PDB file of C-alpha atoms in Angstrom:
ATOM      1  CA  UNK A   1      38.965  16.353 -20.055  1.00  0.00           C
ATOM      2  CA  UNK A   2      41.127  13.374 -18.549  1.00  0.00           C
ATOM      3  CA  UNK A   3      41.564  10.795 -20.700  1.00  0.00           C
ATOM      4  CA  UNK A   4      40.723   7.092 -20.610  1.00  0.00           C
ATOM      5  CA  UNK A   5      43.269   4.322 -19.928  1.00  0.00           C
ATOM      6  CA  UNK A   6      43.554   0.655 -21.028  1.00  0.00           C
ATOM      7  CA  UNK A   7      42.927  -2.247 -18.531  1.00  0.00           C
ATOM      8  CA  UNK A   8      46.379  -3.846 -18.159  1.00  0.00           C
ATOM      9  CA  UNK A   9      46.428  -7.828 -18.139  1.00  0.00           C
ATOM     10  CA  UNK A  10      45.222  -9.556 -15.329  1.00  0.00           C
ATOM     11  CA  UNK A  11      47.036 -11.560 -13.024  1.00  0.00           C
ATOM     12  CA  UNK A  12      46.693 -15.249 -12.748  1.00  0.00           C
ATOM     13  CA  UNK A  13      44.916 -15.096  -9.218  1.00  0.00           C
ATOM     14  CA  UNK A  14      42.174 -12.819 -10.690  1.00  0.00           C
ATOM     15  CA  UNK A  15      40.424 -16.251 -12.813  1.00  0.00           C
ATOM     16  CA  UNK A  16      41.274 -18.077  -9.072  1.00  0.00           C
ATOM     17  CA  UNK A  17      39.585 -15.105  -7.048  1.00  0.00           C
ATOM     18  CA  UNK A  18      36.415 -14.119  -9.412  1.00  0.00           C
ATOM     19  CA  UNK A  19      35.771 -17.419 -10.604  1.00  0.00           C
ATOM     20  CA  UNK A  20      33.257 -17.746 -13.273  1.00  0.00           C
ATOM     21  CA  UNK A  21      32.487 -14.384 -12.787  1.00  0.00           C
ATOM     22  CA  UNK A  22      36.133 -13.265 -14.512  1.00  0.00           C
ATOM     23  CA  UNK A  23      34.437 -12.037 -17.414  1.00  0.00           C
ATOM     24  CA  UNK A  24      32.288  -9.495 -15.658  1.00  0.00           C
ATOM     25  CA  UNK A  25      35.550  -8.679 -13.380  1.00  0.00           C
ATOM     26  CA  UNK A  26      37.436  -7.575 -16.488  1.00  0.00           C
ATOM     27  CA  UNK A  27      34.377  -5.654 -17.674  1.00  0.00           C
ATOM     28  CA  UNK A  28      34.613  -3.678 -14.568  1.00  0.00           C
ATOM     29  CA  UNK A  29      37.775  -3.085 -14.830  1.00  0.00           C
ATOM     30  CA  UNK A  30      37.628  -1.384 -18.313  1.00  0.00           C
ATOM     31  CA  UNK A  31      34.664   0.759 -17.380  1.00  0.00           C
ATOM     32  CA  UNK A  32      36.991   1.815 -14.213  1.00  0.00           C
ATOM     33  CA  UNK A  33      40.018   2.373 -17.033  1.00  0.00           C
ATOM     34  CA  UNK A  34      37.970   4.119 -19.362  1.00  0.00           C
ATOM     35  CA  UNK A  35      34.520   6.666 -18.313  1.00  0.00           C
ATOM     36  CA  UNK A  36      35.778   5.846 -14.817  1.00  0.00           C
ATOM     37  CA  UNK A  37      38.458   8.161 -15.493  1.00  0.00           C
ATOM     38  CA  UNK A  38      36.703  10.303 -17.786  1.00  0.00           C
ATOM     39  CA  UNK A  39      34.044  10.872 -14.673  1.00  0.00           C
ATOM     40  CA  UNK A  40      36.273  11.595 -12.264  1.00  0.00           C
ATOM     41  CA  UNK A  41      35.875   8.645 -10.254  1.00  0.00           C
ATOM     42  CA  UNK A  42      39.361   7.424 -10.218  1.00  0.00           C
ATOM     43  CA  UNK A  43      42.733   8.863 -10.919  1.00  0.00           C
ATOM     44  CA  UNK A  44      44.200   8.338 -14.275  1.00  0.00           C
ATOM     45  CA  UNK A  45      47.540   6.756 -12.634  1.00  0.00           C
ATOM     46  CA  UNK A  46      45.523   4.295 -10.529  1.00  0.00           C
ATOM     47  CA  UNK A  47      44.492   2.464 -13.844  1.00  0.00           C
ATOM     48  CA  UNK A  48      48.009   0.426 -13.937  1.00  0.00           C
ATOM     49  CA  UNK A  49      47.403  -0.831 -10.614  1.00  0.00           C
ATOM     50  CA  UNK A  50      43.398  -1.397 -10.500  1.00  0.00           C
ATOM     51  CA  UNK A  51      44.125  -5.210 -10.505  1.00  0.00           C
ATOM     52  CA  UNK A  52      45.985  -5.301  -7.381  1.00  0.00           C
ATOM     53  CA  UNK A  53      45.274  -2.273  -6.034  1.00  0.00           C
ATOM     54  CA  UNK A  54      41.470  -1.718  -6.094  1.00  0.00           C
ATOM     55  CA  UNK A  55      39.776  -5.318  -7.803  1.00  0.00           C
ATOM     56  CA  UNK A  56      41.552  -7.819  -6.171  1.00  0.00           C
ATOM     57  CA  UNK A  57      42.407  -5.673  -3.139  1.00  0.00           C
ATOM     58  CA  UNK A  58      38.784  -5.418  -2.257  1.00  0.00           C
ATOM     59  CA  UNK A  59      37.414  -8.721  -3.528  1.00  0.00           C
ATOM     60  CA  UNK A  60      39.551 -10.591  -1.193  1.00  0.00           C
ATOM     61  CA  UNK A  61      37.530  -8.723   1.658  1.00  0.00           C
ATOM     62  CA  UNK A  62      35.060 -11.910   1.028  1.00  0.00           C
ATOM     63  CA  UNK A  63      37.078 -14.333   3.232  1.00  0.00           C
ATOM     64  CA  UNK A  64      35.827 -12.742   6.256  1.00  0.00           C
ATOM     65  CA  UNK A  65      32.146 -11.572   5.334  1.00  0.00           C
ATOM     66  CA  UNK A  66      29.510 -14.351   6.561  1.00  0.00           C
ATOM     67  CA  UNK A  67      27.190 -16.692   4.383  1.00  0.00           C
ATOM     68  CA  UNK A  68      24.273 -15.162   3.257  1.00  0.00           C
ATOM     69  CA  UNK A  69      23.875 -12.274   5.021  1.00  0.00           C
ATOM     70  CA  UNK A  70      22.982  -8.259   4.038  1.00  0.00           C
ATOM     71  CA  UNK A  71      25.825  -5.623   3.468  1.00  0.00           C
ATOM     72  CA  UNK A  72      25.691  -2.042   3.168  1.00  0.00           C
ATOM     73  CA  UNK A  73      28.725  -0.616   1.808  1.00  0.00           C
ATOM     74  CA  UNK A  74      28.915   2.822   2.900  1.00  0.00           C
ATOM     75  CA  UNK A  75      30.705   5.524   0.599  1.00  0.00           C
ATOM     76  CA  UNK A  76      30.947   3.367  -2.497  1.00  0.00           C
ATOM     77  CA  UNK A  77      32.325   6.014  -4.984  1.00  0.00           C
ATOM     78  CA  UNK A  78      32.634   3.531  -7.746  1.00  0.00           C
ATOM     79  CA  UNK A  79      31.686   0.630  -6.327  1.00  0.00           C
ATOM     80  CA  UNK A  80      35.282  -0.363  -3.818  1.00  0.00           C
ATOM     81  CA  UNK A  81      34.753  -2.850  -2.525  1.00  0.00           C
ATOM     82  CA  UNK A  82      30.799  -3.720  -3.063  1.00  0.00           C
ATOM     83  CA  UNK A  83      31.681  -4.827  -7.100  1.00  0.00           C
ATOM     84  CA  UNK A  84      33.869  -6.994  -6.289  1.00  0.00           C
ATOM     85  CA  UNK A  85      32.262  -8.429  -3.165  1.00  0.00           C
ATOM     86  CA  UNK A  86      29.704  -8.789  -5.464  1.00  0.00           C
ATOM     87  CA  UNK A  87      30.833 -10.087  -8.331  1.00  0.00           C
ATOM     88  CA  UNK A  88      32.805 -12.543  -5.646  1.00  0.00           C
ATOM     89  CA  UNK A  89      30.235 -13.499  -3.512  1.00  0.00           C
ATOM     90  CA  UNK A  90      26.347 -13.978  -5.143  1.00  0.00           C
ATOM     91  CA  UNK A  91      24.418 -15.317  -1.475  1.00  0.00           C
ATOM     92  CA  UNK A  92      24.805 -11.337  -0.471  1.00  0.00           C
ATOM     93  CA  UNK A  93      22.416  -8.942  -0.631  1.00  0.00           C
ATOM     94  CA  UNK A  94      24.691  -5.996  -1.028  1.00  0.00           C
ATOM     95  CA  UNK A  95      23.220  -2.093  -1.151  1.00  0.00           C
ATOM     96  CA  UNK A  96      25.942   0.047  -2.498  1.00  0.00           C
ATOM     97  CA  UNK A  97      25.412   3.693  -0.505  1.00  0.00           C
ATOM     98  CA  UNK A  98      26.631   6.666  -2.207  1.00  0.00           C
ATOM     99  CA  UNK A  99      25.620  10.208  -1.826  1.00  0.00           C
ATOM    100  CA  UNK A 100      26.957  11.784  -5.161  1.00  0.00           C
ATOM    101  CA  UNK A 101      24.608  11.455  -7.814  1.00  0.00           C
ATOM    102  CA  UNK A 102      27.549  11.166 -11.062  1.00  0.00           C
ATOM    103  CA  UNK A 103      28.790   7.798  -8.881  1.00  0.00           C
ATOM    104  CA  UNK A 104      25.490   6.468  -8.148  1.00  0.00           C
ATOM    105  CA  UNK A 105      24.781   6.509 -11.834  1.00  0.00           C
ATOM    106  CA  UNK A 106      27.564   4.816 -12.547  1.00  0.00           C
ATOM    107  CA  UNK A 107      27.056   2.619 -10.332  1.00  0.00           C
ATOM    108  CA  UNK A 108      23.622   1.789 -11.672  1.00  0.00           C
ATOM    109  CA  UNK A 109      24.710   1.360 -15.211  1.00  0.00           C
ATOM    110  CA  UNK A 110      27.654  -1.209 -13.776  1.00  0.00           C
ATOM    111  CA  UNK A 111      24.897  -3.443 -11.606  1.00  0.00           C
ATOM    112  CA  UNK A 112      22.533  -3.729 -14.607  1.00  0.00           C
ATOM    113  CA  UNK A 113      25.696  -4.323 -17.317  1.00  0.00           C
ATOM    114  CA  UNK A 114      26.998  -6.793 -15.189  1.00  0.00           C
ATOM    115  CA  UNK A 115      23.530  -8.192 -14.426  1.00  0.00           C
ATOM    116  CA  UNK A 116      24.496  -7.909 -10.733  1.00  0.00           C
ATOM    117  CA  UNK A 117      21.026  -9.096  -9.555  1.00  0.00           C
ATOM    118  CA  UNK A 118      21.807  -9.273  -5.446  1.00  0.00           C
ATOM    119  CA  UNK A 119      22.886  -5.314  -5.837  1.00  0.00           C
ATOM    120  CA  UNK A 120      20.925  -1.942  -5.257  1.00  0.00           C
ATOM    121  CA  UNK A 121      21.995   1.484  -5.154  1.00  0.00           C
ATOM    122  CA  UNK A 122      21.102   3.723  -3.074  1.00  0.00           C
ATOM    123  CA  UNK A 123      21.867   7.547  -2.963  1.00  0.00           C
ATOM    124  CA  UNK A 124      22.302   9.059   0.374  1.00  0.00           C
ATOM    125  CA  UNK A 125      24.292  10.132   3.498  1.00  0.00           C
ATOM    126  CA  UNK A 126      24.907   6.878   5.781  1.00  0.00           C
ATOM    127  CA  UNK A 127      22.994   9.668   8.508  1.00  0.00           C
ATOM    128  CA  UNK A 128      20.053  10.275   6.235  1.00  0.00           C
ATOM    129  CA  UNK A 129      18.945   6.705   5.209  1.00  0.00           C
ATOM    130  CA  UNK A 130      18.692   5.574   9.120  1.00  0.00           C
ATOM    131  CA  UNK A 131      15.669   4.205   9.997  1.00  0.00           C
ATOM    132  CA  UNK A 132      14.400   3.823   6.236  1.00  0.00           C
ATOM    133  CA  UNK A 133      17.217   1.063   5.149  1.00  0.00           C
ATOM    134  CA  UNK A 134      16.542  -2.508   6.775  1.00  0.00           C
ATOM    135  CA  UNK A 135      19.608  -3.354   9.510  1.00  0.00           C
ATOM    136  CA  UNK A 136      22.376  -4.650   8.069  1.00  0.00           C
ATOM    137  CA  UNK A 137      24.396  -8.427   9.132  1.00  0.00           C
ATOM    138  CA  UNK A 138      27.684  -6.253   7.569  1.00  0.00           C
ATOM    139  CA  UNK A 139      29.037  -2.810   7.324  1.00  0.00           C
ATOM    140  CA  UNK A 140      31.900  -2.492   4.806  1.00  0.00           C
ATOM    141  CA  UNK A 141      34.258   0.940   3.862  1.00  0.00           C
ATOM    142  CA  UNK A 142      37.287   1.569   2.220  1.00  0.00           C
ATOM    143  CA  UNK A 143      39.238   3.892   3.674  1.00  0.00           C
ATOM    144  CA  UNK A 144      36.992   7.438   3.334  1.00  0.00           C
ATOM    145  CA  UNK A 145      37.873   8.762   6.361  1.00  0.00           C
ATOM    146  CA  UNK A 146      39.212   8.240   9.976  1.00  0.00           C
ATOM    147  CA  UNK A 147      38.026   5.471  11.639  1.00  0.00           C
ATOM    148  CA  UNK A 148      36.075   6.603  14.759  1.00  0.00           C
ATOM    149  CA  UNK A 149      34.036   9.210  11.834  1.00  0.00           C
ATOM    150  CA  UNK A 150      33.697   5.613   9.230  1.00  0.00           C
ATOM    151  CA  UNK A 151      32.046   4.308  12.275  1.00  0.00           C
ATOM    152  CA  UNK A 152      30.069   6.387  13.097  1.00  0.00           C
ATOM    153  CA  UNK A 153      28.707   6.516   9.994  1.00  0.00           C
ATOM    154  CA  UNK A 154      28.506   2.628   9.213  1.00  0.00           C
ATOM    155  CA  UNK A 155      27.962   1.524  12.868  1.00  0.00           C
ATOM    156  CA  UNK A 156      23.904   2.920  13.178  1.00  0.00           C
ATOM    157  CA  UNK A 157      23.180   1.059  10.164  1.00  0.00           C
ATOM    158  CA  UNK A 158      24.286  -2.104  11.280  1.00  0.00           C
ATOM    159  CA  UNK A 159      21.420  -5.100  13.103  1.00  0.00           C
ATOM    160  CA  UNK A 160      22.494  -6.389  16.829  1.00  0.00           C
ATOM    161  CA  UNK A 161      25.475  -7.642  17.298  1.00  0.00           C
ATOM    162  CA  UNK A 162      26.262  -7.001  13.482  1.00  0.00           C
ATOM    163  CA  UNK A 163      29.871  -6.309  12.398  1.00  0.00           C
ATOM    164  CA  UNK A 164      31.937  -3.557  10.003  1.00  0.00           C
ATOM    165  CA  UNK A 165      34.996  -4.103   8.024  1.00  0.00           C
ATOM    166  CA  UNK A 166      36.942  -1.359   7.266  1.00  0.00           C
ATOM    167  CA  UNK A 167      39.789  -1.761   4.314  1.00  0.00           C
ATOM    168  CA  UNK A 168      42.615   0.221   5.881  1.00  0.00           C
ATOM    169  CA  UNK A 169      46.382   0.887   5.466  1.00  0.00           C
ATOM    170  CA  UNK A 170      49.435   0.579   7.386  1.00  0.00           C
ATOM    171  CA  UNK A 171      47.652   3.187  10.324  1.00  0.00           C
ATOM    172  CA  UNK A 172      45.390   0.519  11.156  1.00  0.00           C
ATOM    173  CA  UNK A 173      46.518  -0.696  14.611  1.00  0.00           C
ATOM    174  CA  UNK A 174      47.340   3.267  15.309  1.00  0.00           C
ATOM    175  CA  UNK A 175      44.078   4.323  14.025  1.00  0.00           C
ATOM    176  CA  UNK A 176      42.101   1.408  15.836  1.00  0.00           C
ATOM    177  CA  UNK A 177      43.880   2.696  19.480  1.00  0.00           C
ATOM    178  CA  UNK A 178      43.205   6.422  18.650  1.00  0.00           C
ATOM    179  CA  UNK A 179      39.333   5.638  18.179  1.00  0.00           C
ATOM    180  CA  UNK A 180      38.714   3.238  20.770  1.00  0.00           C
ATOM    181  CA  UNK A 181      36.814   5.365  23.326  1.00  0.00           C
ATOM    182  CA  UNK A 182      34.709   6.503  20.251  1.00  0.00           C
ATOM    183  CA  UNK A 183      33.959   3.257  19.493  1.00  0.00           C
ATOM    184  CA  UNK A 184      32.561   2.234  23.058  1.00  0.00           C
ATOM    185  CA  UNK A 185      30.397   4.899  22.473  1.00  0.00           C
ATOM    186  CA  UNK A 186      29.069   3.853  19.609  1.00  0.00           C
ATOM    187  CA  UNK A 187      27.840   0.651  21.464  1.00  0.00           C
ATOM    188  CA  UNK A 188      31.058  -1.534  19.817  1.00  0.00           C
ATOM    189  CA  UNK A 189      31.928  -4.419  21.967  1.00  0.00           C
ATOM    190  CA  UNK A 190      35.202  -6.101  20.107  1.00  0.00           C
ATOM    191  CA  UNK A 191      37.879  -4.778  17.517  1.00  0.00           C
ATOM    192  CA  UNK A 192      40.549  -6.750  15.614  1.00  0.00           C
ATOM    193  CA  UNK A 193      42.706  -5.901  12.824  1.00  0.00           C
ATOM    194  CA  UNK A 194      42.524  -8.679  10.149  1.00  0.00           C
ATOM    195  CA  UNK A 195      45.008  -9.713   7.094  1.00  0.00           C
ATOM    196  CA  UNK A 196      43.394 -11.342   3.960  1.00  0.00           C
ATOM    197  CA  UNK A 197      44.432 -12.184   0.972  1.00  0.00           C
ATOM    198  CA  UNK A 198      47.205 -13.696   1.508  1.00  0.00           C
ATOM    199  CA  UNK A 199      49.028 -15.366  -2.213  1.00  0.00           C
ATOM    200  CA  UNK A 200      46.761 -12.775  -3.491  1.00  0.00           C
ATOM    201  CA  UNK A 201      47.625  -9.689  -3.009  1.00  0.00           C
ATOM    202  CA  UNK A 202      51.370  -8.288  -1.774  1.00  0.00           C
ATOM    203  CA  UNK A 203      51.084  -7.163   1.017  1.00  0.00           C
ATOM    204  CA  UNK A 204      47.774  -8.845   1.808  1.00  0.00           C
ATOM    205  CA  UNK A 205      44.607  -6.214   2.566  1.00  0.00           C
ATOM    206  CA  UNK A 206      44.015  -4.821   5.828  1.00  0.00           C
ATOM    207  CA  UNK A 207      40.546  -4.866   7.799  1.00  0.00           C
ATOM    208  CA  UNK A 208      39.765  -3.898  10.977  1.00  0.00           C
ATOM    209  CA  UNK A 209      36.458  -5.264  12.342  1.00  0.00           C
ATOM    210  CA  UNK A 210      34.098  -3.213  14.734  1.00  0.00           C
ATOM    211  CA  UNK A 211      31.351  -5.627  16.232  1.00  0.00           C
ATOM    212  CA  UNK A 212      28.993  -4.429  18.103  1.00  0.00           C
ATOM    213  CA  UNK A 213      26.127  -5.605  20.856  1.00  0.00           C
ATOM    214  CA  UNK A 214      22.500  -5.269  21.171  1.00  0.00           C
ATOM    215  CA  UNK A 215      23.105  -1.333  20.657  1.00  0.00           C
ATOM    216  CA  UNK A 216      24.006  -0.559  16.856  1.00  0.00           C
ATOM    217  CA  UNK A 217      25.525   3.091  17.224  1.00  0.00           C
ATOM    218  CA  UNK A 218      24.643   3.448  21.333  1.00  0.00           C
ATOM    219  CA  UNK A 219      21.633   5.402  23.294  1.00  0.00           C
ATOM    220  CA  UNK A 220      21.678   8.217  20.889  1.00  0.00           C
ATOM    221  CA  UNK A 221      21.416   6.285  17.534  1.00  0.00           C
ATOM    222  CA  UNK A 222      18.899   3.890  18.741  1.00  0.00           C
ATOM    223  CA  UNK A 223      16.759   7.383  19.972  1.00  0.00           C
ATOM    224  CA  UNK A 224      17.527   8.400  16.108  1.00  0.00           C
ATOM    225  CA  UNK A 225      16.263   5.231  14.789  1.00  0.00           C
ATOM    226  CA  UNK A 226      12.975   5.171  16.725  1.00  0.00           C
ATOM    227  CA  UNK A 227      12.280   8.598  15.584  1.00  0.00           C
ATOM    228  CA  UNK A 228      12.728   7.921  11.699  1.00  0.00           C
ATOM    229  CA  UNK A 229      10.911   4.732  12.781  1.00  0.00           C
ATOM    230  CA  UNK A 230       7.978   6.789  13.452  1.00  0.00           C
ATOM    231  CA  UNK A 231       8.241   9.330  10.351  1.00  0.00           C
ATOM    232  CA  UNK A 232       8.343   6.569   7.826  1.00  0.00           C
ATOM    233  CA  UNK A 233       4.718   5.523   6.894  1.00  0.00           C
ATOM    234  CA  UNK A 234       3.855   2.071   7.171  1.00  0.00           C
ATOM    235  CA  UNK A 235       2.995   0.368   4.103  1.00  0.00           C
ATOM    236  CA  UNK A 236      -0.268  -1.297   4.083  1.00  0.00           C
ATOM    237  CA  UNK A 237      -0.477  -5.715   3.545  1.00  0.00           C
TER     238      UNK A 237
END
């Protein structure tokens, strides 16, 4: 069995970036450090760099996310970046979307420790829970997969002229060329590559943005989402 790690210090700009909710941040941290680990979720030799790397990384993803609005981030694993949106940002109503069932109960047991009120889990494939989650304002990934297949996941769930950010790497401009016909496609009107972050974290995180326009996912998702539309029972006043 892999063995736990201890959190290292903090920076200084994690109290600036979490706020009041610095406490909880640490407490994250050390269940990422510790059954984290022991789960599988993370790598033991990410635990010296889950500050910068993963925590403050994905927290900073809050300067471009809208006021009060509803996020789906799809592929949470342990929770990168919806905990620290989260514990950043408490006018979202964020659903954390995970198929595996070991992550989603972690997950679970870090929303109720942390008393993460605006959170729910929800186990699933972004393809299965179409139709039967509400439309989301906001999209969010971190780096799962290519980026025409993270759109095509994330895109279908999102409301008209609703928008995805995508933590990426280096890649990103390639990556956002490469998948730009896929992307039309998908009904996605405008794409830009975003730094944030910046005094943060060195180099500053990457986003790309996908928005898209009165077609979430194009002809054939919006055929999809009718159909489930149907299959789902109503629920009586």
């Amino acid at each position: 069995m892999t063995e736990a790690a201890e959190l290292p210090p903090a920076p200084p700009e994690a109290r600036d970036v979490f706020g009041d909710r610095f406490p909880e941040a640490v407490r994250y941290g050390e269940l990422l450090a510790d059954v984290g680990v022991t789960r599988g979720l993370i790598g033991p030799r990410e635990v010296p760099r889950l500050w910068e790397r993963h925590l403050l990384n994905c927290a900073v993803l809050s300067e471009v996310v809208p006021e009060e609005v509803t996020v789906c981030d799809v592929g949470s694993g342990a929770g990168l970046p919806g905990i620290p949106l989260a514990l950043t940002r408490p006018d979202l109503q964020i659903t954390l979307l995970e198929p595996l069932l070991r992550r989603t109960n972690f997950l679970r047991e870090v929303v109720e420790l942390l008393g993460l009120e605006h959170v729910t889990v929800v186990r699933g494939r972004a393809e299965e829970v179409l139709g039967k989650l509400t439309p989301m304002h906001v999209v969010t990934a971190r780096a799962v997969a290519p980026l025409d297949r993270l759109a095509g996941w994330g895109v279908p769930l999102l409301r008209p002229y609703g928008e995805m950010l995508l933590l990426k790497g280096d890649t990103a401009e390639e990556e956002l060329k490469q998948a730009r016909a896929a992307l039309g496609k998908l009904g996605v009107v405008e794409t830009s590559v975003l730094h944030v972050g910046e005094g943060v974290v060195d180099p500053p995180s990457t986003v790309v943005r996908v928005e898209v326009g009165e077609s979430p996912g194009g002809v054939r998702f919006a055929a999809k989402r009718a159909k489930a539309a149907r299959r789902t029972p109503r629920r009586r006043p």
